[in-house]
Coordinates of C-alpha atoms and ligand atoms in Angstrom, one line a residue:
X1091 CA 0.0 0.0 0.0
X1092 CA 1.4 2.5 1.7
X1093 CA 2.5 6.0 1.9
X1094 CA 2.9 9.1 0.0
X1095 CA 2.7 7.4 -3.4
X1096 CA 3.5 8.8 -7.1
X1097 CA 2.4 11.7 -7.0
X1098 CA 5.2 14.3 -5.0
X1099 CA 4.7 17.5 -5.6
X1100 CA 4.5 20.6 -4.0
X1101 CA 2.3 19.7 -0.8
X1102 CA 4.5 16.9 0.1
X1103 CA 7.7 19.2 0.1
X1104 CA 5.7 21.1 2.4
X1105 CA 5.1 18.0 4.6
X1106 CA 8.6 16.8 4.7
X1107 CA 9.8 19.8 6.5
X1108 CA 6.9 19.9 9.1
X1109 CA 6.6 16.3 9.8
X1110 CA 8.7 13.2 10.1
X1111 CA 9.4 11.0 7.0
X1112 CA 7.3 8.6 5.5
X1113 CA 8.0 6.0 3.4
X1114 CA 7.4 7.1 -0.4
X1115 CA 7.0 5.4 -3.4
X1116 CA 9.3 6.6 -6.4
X1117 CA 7.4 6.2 -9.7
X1118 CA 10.4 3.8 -11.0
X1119 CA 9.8 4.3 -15.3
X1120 CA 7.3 7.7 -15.6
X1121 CA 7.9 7.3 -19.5
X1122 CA 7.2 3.3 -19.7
X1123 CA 4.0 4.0 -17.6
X1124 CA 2.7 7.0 -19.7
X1125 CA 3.1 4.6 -22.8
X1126 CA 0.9 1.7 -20.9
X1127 CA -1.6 4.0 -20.1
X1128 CA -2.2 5.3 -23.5
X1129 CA -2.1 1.9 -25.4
X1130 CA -5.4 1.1 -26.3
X1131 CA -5.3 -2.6 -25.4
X1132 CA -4.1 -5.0 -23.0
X1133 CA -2.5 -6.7 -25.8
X1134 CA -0.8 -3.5 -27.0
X1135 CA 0.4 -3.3 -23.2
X1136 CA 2.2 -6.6 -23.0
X1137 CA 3.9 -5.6 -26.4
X1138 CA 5.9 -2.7 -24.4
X1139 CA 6.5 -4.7 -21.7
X1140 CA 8.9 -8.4 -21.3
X1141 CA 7.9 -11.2 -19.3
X1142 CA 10.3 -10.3 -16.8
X1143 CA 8.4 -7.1 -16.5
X1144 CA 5.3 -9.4 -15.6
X1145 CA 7.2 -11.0 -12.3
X1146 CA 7.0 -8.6 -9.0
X1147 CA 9.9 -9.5 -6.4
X1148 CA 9.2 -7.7 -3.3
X1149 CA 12.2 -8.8 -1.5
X1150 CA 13.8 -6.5 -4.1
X1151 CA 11.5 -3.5 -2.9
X1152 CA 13.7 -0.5 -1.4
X1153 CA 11.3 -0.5 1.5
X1154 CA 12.3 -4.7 2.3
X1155 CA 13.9 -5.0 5.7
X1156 CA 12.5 -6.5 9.0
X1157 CA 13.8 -3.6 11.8
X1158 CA 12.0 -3.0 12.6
X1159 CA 10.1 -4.1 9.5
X1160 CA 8.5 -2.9 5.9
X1161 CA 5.5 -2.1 4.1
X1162 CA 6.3 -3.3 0.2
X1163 CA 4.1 -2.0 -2.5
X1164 CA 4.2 -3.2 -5.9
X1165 CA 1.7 -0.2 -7.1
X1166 CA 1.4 2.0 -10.0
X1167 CA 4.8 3.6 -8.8
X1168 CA 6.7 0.2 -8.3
X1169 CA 5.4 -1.6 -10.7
X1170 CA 4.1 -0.1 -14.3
X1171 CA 1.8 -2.9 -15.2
X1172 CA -0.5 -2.0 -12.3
X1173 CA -0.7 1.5 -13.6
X1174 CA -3.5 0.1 -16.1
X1175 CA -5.3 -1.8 -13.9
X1176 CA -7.2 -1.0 -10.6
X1177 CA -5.2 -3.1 -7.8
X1178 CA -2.3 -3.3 -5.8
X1179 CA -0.6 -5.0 -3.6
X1180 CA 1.7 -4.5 -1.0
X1181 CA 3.7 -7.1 1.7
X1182 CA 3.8 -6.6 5.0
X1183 CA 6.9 -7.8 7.0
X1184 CA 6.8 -7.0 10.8
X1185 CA 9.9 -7.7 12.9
X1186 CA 8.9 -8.5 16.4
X1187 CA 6.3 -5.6 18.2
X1188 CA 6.9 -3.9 15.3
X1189 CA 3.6 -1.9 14.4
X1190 CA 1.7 -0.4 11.4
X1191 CA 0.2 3.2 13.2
X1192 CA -3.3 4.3 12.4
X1193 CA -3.7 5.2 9.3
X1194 CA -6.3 4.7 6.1
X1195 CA -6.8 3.9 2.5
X1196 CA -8.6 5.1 -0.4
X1197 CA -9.2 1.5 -1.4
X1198 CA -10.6 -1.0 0.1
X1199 CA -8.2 -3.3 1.7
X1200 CA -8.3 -7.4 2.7
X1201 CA -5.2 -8.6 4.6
X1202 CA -4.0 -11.9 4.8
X1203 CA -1.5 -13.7 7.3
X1204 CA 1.3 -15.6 6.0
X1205 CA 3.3 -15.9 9.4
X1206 CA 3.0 -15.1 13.2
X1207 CA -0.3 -13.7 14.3
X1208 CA -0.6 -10.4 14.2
X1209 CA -3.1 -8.0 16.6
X1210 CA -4.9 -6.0 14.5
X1211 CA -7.7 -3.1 14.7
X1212 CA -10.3 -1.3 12.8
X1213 CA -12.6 1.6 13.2
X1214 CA -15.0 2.1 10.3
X1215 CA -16.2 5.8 11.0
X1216 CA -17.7 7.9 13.7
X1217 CA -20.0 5.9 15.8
X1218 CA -18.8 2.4 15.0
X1219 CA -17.2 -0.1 17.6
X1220 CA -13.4 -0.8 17.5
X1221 CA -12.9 -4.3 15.5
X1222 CA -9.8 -6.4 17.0
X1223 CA -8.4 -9.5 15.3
X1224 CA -5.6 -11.9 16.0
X1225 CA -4.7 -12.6 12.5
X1226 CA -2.8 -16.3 12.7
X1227 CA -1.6 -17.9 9.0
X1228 CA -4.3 -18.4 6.7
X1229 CA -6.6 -16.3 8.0
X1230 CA -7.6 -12.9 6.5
X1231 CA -9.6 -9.8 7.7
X1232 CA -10.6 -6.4 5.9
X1233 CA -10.3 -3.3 6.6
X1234 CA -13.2 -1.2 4.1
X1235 CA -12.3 1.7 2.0
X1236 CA -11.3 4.9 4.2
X1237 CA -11.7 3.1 7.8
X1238 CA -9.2 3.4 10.3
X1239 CA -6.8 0.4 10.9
X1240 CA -3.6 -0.3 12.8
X1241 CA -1.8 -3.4 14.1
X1242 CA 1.2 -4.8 15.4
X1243 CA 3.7 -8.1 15.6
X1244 CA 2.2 -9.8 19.0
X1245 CA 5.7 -11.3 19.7
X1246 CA 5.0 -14.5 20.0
X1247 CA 8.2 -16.6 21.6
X1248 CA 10.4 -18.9 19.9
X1249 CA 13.6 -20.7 20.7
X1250 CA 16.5 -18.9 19.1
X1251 CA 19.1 -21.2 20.5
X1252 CA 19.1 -24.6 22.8
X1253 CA 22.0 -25.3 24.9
X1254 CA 22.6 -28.5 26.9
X1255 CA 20.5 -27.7 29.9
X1256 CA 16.4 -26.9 30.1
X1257 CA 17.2 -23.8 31.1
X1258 CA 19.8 -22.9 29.0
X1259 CA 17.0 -21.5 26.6
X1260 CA 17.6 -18.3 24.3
X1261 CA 14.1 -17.4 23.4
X1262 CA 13.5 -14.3 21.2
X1263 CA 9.9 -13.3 18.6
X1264 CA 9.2 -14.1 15.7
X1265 CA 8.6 -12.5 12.1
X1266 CA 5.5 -11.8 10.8
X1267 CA 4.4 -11.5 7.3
X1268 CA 1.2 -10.5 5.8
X1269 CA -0.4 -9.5 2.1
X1270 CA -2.5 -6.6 1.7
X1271 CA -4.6 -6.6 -1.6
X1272 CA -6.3 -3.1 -2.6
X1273 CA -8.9 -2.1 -5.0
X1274 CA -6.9 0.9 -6.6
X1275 CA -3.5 1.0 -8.0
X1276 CA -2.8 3.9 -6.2
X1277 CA -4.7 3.7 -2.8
X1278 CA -2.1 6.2 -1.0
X1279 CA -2.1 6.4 3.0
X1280 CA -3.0 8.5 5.2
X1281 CA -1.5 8.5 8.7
X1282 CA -3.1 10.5 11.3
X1283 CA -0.7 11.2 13.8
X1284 CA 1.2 12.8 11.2
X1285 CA -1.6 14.7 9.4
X1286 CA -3.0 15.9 12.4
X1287 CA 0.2 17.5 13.2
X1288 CA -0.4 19.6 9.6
X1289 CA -3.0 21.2 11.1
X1290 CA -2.9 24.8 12.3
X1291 CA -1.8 25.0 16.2
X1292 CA -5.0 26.6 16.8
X1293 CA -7.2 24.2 15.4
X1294 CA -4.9 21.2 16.9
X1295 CA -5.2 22.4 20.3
X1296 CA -9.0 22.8 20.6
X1297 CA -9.0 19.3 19.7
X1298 CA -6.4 17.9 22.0
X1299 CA -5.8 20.9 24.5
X1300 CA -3.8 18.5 26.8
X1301 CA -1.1 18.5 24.2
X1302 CA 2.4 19.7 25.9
X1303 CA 3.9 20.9 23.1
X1304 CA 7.6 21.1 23.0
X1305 CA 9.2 24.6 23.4
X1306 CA 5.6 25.7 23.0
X1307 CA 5.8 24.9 19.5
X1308 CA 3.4 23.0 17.1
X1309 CA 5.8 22.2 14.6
X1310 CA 8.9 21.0 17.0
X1311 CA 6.2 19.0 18.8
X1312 CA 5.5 17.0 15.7
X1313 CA 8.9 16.2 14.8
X1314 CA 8.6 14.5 17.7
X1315 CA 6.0 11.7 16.2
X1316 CA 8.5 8.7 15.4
X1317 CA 9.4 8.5 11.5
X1318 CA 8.0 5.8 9.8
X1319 CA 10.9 5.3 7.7
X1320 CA 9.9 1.8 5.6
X1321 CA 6.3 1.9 6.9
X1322 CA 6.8 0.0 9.8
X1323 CA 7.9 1.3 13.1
X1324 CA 8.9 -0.1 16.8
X1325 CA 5.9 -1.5 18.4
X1326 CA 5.1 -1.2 22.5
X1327 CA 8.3 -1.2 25.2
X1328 CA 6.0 -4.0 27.1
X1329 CA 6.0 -6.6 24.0
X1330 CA 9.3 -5.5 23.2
X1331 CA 10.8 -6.6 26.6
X1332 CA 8.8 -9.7 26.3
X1333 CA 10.8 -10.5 23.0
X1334 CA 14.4 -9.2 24.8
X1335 CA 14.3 -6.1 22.3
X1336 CA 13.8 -3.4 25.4
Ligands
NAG1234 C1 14.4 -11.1 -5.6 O1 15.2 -10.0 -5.1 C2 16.1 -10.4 -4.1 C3 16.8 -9.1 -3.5 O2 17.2 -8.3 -4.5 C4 17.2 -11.3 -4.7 O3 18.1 -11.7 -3.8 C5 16.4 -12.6 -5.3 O4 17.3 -13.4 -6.0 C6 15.3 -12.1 -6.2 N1 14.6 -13.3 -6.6 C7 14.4 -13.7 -7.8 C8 13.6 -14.9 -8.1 O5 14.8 -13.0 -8.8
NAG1235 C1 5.5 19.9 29.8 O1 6.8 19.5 29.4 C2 7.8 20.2 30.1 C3 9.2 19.9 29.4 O2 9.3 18.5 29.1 C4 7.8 19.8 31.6 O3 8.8 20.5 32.3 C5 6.4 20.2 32.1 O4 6.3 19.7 33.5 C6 5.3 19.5 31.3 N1 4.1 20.0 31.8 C7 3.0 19.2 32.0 C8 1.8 19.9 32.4 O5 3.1 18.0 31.8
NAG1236 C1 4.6 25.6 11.3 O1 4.5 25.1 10.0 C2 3.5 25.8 9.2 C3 3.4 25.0 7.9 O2 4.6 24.8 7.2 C4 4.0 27.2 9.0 O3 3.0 27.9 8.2 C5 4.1 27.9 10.3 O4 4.6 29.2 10.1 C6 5.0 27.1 11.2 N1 5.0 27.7 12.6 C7 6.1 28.0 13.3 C8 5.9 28.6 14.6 O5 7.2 27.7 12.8
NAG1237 C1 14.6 0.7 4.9 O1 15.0 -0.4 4.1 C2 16.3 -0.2 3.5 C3 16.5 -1.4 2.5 O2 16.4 -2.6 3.2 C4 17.3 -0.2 4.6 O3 18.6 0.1 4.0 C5 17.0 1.0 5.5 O4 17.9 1.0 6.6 C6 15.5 0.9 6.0 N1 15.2 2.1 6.8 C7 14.6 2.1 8.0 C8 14.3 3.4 8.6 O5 14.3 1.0 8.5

């Protein structure tokens, strides 16, 4: 999914200096994507483009990495084939506690579980009642087009290493991985922590008016919201000491 996708322009310059990073998508071949969207057919599409151009490897997506872990699109951006056609796709690798923070879509979104279960939540809109899952392998939930949704790596314990002894027992998390399948090829995110902090001062603190902003200042106080560098960020110090991260 997820993120500032293709389309950087002016706003966005404005947000990186305001707000921490996000993870963007780069539009990787503009000039091979502006000739798939005006070929008429799909046939005249797979004439521009070679088979190899028809396989997606997302561990080769600049986002991949598991600390503390990754949201992978293969998009319009990342992937020119999908700029012709109304999906995308995107893996989600969580290192141990590591945590997606609220944020939204403008797509509808199903998410599966490949490995480790996963704690996730959902709020549709005003006046609707927090959905929680515990998404374990094979099982898939959805989050509908604009709702609210967050989760995080439960840490559930493995052995790392065995020695001779029963207690002699290195125990650590696991990984968790997950696919998330979207109705639009460019379903963009919206994260709210971050966009709230976009809002004037004036506005923001009439919301929240227990806010202790830093220096007294709106903008220092949300550089302090953690970046969200490949999508992903460090989940809770309880479930990180649990895993022997904290
Ligand atoms: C996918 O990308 C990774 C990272 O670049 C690479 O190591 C791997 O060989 C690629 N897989 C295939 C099947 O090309
Ligand atoms: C607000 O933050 C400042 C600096 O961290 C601290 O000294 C002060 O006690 C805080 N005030 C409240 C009401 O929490
Ligand atoms: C905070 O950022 C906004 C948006 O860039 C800007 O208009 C405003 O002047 C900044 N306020 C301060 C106190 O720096
Ligand atoms: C994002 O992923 C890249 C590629 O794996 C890695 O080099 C980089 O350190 C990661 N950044 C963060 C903030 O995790």
């Amino acid at each position: 999914m997820m993120f500032f996708s293709a389309c950087v322009g002016v706003a966005s310059t404005i947000v990186l200096f305001v707000s921490p990073a996000f993870a963007a998508d780069k539009t990787i071949d503009p000039q091979l994507v502006a000739k798939l969207i005006t070929a008429a057919t799909m046939r005249d599409r797979l004439d521009l483009l070679s088979d190899d151009q028809l396989l997606y490897n997302f561990s080769a997506n600049p986002m991949y990495s598991w600390k503390p872990g990754s949201v992978c699109n293969a998009n319009a951006a990342t992937w020119p084939i999908l700029s012709t056609i109304g999906v995308s796709v995107a893996q989600l690798n969580l290192g141990p506690c590591a945590m997606l923070a609220p944020h939204l879509h403008r797509a509808n979104n199903l998410v599966v579980s490949v490995t480790g279960t996963t704690h996730t939540y959902m709020v549709q809109e005003n006046g609707a009642r927090l959905v929680e899952q515990m998404l374990s392998p094979g099982m898939m939930t959805i989050f509908p087009l604009a709702s609210v949704h967050s989760m995080y790596n439960m840490g559930k314990l493995h052995v790392v290493a065995a020695g001779p002894l029963v207690a002699d027992i290195a125990k650590g998390c696991e990984n968790n991985q997950l696919y998330s399948f979207l109705d639009d090829k460019d379903p963009g995110t919206t994260t709210l922590a971050q966009t709230f902090f976009l809002m004037p001062e004036e506005i923001g603190m009439q919301v929240m008016p227990f806010i202790n902003l830093t220096n007294g200042d709106w903008n220092a106080t949300a550089q302090l919201i953690p970046a969200i560098g490949n999508g992903s960020q460090d989940g809770f110090e309880a479930c990180r000491r649990k895993c022997g991260l904290a």
